[in-house]
PDB file of C-alpha atoms in Angstrom:
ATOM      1  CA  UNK A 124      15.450   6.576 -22.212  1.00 42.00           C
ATOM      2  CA  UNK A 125      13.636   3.874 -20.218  1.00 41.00           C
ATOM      3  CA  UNK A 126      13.113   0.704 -22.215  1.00 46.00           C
ATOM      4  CA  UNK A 127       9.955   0.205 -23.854  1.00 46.00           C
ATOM      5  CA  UNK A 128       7.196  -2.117 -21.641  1.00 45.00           C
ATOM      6  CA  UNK A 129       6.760  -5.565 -23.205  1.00 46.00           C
ATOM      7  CA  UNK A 130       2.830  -6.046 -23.972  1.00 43.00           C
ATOM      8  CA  UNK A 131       1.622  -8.370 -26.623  1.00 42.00           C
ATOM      9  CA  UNK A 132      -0.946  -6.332 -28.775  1.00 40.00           C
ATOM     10  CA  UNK A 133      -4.367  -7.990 -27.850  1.00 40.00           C
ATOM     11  CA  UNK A 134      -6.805  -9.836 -30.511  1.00 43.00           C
ATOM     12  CA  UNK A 135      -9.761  -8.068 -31.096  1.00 41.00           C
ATOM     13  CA  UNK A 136     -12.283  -8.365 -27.905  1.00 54.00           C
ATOM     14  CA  UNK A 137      -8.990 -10.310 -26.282  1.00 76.00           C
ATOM     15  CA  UNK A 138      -7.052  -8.398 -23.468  1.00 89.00           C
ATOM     16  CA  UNK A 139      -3.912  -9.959 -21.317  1.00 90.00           C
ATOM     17  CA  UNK A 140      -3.004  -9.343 -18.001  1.00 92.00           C
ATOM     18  CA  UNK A 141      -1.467  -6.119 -17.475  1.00 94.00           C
ATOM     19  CA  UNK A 142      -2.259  -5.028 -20.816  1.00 93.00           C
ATOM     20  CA  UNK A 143      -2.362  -1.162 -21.136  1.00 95.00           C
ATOM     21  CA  UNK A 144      -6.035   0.145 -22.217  1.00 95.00           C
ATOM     22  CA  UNK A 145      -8.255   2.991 -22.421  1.00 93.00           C
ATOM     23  CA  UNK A 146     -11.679   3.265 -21.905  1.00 92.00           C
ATOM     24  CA  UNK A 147     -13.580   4.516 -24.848  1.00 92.00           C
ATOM     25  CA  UNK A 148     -16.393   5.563 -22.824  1.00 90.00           C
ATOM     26  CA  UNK A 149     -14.032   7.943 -20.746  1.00 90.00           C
ATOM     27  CA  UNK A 150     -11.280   8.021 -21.759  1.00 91.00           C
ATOM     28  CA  UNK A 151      -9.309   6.480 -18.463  1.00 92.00           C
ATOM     29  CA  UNK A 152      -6.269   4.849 -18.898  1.00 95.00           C
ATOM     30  CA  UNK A 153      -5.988   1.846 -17.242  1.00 94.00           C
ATOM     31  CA  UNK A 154      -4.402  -1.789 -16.918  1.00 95.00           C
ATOM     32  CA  UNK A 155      -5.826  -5.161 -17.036  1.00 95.00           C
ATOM     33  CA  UNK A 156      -5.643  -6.939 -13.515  1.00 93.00           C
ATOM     34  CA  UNK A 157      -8.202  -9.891 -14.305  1.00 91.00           C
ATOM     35  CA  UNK A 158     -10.173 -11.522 -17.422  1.00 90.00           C
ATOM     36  CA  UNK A 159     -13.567 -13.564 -17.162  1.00 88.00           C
ATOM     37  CA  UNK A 160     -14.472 -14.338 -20.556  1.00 84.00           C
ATOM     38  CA  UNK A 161     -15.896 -10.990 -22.360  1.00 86.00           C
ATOM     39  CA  UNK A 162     -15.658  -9.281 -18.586  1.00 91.00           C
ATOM     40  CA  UNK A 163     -12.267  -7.358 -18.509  1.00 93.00           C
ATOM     41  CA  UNK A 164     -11.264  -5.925 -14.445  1.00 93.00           C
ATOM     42  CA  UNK A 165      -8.886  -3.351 -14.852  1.00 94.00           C
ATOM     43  CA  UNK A 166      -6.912  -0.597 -12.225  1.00 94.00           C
ATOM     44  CA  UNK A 167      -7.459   2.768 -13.975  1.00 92.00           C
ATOM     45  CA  UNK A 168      -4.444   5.334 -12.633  1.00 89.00           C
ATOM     46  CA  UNK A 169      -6.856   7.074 -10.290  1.00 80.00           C
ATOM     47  CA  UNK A 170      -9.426   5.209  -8.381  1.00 80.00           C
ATOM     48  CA  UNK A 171     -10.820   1.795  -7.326  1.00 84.00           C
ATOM     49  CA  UNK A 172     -10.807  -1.214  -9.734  1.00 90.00           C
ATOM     50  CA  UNK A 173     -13.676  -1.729 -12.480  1.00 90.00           C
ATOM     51  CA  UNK A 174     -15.205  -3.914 -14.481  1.00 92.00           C
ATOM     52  CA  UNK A 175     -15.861  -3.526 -18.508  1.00 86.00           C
ATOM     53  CA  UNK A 176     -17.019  -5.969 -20.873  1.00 91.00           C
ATOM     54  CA  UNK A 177     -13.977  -6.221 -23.591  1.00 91.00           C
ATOM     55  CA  UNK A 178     -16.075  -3.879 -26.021  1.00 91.00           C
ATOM     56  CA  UNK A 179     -15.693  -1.128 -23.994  1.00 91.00           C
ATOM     57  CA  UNK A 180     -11.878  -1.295 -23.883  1.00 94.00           C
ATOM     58  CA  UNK A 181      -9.297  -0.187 -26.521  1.00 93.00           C
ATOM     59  CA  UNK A 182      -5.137  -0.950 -26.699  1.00 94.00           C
ATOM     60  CA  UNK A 183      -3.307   1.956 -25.639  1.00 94.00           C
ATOM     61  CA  UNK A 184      -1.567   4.159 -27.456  1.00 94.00           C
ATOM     62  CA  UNK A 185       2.816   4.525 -27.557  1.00 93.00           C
ATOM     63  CA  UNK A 186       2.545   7.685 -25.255  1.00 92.00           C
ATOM     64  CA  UNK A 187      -0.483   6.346 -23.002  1.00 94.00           C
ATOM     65  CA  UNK A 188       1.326   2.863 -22.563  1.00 93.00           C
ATOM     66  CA  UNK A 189       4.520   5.015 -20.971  1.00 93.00           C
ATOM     67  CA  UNK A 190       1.987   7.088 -18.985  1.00 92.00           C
ATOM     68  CA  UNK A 191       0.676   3.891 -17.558  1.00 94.00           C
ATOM     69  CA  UNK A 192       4.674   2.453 -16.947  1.00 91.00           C
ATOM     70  CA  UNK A 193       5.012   3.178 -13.109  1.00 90.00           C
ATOM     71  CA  UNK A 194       1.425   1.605 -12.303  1.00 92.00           C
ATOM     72  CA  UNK A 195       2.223  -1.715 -14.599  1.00 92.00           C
ATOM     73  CA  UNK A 196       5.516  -1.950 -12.603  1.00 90.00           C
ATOM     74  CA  UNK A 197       3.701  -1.860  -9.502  1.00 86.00           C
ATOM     75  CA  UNK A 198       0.985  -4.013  -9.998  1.00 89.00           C
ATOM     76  CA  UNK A 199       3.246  -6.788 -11.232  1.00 87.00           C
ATOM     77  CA  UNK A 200       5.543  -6.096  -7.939  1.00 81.00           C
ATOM     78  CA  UNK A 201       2.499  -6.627  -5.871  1.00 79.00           C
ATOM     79  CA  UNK A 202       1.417  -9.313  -7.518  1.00 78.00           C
ATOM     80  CA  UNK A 203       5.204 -11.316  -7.148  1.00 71.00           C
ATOM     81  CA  UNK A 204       5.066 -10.474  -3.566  1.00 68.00           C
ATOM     82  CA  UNK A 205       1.670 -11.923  -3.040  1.00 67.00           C
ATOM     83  CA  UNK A 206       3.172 -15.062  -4.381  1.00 57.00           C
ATOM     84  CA  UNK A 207       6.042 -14.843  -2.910  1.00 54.00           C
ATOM     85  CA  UNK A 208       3.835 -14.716   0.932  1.00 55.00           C
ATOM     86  CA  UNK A 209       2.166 -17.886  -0.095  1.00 52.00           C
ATOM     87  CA  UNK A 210       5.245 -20.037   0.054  1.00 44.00           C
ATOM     88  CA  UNK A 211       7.147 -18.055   2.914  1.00 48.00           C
ATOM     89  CA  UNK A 212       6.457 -19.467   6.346  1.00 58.00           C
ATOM     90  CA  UNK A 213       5.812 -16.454   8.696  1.00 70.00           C
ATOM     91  CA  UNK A 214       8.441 -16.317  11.618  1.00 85.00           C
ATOM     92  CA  UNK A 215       7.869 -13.196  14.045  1.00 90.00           C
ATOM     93  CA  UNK A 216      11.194 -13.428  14.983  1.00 91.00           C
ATOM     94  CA  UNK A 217      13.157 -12.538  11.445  1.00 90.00           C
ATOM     95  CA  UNK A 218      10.126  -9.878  11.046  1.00 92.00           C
ATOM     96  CA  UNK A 219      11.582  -8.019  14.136  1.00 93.00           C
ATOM     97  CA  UNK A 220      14.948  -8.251  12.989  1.00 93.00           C
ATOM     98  CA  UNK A 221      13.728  -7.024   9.925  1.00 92.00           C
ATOM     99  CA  UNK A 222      12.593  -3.950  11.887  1.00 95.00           C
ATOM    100  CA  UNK A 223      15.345  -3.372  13.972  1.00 94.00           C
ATOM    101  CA  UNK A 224      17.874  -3.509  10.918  1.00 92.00           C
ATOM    102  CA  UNK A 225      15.940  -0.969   8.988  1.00 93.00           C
ATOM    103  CA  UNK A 226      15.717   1.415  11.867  1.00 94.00           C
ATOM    104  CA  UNK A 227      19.352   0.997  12.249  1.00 94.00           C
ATOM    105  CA  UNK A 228      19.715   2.100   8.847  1.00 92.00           C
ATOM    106  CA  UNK A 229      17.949   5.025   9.570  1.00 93.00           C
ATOM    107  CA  UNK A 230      19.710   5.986  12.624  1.00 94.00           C
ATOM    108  CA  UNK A 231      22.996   5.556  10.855  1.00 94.00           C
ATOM    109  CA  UNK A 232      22.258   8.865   8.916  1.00 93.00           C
ATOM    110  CA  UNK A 233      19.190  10.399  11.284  1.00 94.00           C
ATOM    111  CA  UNK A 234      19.916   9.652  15.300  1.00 94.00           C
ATOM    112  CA  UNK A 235      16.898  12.030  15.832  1.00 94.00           C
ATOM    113  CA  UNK A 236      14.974  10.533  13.418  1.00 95.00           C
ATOM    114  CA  UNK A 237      15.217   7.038  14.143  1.00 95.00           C
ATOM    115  CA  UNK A 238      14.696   7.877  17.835  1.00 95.00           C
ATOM    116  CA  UNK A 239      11.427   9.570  17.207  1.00 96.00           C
ATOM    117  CA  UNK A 240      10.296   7.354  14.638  1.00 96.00           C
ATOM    118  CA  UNK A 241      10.695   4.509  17.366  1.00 96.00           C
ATOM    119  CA  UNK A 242       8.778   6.202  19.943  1.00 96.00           C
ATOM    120  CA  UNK A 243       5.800   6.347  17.334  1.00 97.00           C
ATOM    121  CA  UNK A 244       6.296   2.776  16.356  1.00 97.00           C
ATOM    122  CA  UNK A 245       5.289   1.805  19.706  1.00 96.00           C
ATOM    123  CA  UNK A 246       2.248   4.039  20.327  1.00 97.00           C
ATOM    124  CA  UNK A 247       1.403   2.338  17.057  1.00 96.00           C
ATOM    125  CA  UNK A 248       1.922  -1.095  18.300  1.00 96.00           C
ATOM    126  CA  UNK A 249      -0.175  -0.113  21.267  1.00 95.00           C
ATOM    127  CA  UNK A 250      -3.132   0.773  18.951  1.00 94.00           C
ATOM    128  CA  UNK A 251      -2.938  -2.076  16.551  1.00 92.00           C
ATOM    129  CA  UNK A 252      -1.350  -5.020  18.969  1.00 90.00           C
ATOM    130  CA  UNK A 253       2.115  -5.971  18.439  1.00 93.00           C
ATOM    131  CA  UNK A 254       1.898  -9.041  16.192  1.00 90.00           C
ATOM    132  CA  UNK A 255       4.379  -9.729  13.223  1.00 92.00           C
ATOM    133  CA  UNK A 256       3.260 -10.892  10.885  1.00 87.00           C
ATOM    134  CA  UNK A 257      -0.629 -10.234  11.156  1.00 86.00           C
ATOM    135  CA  UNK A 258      -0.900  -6.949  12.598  1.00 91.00           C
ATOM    136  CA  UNK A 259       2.201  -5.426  10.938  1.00 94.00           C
ATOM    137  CA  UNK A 260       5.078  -6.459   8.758  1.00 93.00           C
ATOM    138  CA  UNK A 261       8.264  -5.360   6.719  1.00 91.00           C
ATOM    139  CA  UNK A 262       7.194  -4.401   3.077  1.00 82.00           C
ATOM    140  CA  UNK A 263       9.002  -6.546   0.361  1.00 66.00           C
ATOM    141  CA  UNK A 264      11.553  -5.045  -1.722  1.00 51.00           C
ATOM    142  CA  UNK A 265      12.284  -2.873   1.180  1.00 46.00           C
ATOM    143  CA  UNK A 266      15.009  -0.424  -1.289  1.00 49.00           C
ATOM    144  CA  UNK A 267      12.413   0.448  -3.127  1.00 56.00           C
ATOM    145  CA  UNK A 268       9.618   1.106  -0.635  1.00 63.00           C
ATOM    146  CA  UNK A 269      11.218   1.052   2.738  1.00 67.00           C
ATOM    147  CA  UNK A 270       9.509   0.300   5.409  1.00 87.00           C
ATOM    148  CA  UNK A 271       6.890  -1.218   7.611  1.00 95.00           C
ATOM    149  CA  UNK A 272       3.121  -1.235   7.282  1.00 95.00           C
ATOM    150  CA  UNK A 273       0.029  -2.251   9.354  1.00 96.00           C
ATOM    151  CA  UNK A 274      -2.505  -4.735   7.935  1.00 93.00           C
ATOM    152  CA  UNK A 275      -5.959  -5.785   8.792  1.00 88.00           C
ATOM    153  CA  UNK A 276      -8.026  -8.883   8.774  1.00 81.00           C
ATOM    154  CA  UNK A 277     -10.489  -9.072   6.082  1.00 75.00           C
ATOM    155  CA  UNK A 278     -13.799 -11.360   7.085  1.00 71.00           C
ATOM    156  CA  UNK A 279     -14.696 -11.365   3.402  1.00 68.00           C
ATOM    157  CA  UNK A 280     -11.642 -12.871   2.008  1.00 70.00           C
ATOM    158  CA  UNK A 281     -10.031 -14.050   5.300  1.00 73.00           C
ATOM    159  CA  UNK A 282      -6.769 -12.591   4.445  1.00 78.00           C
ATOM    160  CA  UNK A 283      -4.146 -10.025   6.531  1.00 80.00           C
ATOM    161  CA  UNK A 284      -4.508  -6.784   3.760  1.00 87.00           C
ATOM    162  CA  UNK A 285      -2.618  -3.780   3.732  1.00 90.00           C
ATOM    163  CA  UNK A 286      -3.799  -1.081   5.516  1.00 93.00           C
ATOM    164  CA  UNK A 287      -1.211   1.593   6.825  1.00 95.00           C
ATOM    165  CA  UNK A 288       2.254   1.765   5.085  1.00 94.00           C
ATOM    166  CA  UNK A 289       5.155   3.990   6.757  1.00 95.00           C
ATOM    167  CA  UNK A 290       7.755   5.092   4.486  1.00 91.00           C
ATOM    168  CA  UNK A 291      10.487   6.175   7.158  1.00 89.00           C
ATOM    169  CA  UNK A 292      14.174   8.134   7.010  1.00 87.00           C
ATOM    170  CA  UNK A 293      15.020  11.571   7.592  1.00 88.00           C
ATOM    171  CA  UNK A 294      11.193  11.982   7.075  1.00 92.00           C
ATOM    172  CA  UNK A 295       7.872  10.061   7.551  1.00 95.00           C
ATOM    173  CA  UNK A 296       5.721   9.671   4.703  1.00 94.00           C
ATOM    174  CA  UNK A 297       2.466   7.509   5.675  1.00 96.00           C
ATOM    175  CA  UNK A 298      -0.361   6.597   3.648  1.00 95.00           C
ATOM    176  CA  UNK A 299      -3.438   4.815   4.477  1.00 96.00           C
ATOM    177  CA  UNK A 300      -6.315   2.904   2.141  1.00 93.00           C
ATOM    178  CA  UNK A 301      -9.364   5.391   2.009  1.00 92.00           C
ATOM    179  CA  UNK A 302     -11.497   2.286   3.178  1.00 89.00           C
ATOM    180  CA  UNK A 303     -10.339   1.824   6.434  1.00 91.00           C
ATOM    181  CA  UNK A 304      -9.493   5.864   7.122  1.00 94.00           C
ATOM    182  CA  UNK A 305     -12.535   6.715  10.199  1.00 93.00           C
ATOM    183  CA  UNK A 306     -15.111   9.539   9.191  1.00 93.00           C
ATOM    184  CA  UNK A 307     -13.565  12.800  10.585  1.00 94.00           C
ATOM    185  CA  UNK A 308      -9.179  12.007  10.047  1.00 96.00           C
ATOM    186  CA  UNK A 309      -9.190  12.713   6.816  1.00 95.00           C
ATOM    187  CA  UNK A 310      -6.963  15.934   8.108  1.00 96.00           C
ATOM    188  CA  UNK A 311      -4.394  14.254   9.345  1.00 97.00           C
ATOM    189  CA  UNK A 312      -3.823  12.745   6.300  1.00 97.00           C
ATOM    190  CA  UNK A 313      -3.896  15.942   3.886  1.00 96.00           C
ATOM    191  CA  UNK A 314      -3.017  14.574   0.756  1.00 95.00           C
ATOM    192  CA  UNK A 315      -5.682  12.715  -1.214  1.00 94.00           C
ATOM    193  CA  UNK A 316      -5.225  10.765  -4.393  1.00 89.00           C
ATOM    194  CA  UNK A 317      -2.079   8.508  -2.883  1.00 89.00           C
ATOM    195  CA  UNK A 318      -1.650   5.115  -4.049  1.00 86.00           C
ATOM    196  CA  UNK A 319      -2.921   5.571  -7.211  1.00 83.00           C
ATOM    197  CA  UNK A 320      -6.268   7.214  -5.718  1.00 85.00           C
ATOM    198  CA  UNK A 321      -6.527   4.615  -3.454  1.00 88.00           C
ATOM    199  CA  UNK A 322      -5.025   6.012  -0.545  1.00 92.00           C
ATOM    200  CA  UNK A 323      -4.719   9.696   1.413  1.00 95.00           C
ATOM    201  CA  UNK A 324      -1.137  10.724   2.846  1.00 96.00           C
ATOM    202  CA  UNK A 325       0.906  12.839   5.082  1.00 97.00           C
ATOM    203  CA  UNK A 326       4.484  13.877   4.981  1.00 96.00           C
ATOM    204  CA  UNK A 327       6.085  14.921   8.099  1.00 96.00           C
ATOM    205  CA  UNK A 328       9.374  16.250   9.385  1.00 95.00           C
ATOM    206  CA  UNK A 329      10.483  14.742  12.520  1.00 95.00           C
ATOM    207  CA  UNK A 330      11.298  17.870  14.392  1.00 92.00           C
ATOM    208  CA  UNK A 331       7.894  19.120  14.348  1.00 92.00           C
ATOM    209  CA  UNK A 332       6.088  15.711  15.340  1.00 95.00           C
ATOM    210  CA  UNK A 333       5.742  16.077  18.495  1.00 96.00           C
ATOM    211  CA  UNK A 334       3.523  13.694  20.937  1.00 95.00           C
ATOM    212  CA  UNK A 335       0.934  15.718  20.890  1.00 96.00           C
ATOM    213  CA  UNK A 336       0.980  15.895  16.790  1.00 96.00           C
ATOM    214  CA  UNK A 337       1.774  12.013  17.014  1.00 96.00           C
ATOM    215  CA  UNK A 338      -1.527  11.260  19.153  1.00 97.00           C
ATOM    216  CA  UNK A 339      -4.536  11.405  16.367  1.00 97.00           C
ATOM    217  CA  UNK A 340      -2.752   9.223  14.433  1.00 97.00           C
ATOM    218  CA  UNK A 341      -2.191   6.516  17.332  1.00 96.00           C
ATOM    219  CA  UNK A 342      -6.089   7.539  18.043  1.00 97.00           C
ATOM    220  CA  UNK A 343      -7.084   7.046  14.603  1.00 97.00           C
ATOM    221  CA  UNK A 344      -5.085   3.363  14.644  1.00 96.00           C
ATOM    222  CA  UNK A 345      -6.769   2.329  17.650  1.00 95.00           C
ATOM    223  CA  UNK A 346     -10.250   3.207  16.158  1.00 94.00           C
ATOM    224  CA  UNK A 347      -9.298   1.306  13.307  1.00 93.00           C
ATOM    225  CA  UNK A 348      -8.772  -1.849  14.751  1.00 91.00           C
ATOM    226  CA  UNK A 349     -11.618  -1.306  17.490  1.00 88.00           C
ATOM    227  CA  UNK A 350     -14.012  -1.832  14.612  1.00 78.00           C
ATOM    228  CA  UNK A 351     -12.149  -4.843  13.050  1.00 71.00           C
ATOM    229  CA  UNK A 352     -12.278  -8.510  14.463  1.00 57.00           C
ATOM    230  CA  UNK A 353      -9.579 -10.794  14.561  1.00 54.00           C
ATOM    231  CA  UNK A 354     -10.169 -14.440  13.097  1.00 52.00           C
ATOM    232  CA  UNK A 355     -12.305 -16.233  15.346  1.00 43.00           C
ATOM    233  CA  UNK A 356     -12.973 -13.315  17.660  1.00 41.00           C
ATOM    234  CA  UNK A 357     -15.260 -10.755  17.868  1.00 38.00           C
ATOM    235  CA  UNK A 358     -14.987  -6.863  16.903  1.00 41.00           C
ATOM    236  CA  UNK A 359     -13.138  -5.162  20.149  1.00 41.00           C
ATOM    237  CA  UNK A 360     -15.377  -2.294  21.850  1.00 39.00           C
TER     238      UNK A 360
END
């Protein structure tokens, strides 16, 4: 039995962060990411983030705070590795080596894998531009989600965000953020609801991804960051 998740049980009207909740208009479960005063933002299990004033929110129950377990665990991961990127100088260099020791993992197991999975790494790179650290980098806490993923500058925050993660070994698993997915690829990315609704996602067997299977999704990388600009430049045509 997994051991129960440590929450303190909120005041009335009070909510902390990561707090389990439901929505008593709908329902939702959901955890607290950020409180304002009487404005409570929470990440329901499905879907984008919202905002509630404290009224609207209830403690969760026993069996809804272990339905909400996984999604606690991850937002608190994300949120350490945030952190964790403010204090870490970036350096290409270990980035790379990053990259080349987890495809050697792979290769270790899956020759054929690793050798196709490299081939589509660098159509990739030739869509997005290879830059560690901006472009792309190695997801923390690799043994638990292994792999690298492609990330975007934001002009509204003026941060490098997530965009593309690649979860690679005998078989590729990719998902994208809905945002940044072009009008008309939603098919190559079949399954909807990943990330916590965030996201759509594709699961493929190496054998069958061919380089004419790889090409929409290098084509739908490169029309990704056609429409983005990088800091200080303007959007590519």
């Amino acid at each position: 039995m997994a051991d129960p998740i440590e929450t303190k049980k909120p005041e009335a009207g009070t909510f902390e962060l990561y707090a389990p909740v439901r929505n008593t208009i709908n329902k939702a479960l959901c955890v607290v990411v950020k409180v304002a005063g009487d404005n409570v933002t929470v990440q329901p299990l499905a879907g984008d983030r919202v905002t509630f004033r404290a009224q609207y929110l209830a403690p969760a129950s026993e069996a809804e705070t272990a339905a909400l377990r996984d999604l606690i665990t991850r937002l608190k991961l994300d949120e350490e590795n945030r952190g964790k990127a403010k204090y870490l100088k970036v350096d290409p260099a270990l980035i790379r080596a990053e990259f080349d020791k987890f495809v050697r993992h792979i290769a270790v197991r899956y020759p054929k894998s690793a050798e196709t999975f490299t081939q589509f790494w660098g159509e990739l790179m030739a869509a997005a531009g290879d830059l560690p650290g901006q472009t792309w980098e190695m997801r923390p806490n690799t043994s638990k989600n292994p792999g690298p993923v492609l990330k975007l500058f934001n002009p509204a925050s003026q941060k490098w965000v997530y965009c593309l993660s690649l979860l690679a070994g005998w078989g590729l698993r990719m998902e994208i953020k809905k945002e940044f997915l072009p009008p008309g690829y939603e098919n190559i990315f079949p399954i909807d609801h990943a990330m916590f609704g965030a996201g759509r996602a594709v699961e493929i067997v190496y054998r069958d991804f061919t380089p004419e299977k790889r090409a929409p999704y290098a084509e739908c990388v490169k029309k990704i960051y056609a429409s983005v600009s990088l800091p200080g430049t303007p959007p590519a045509k």
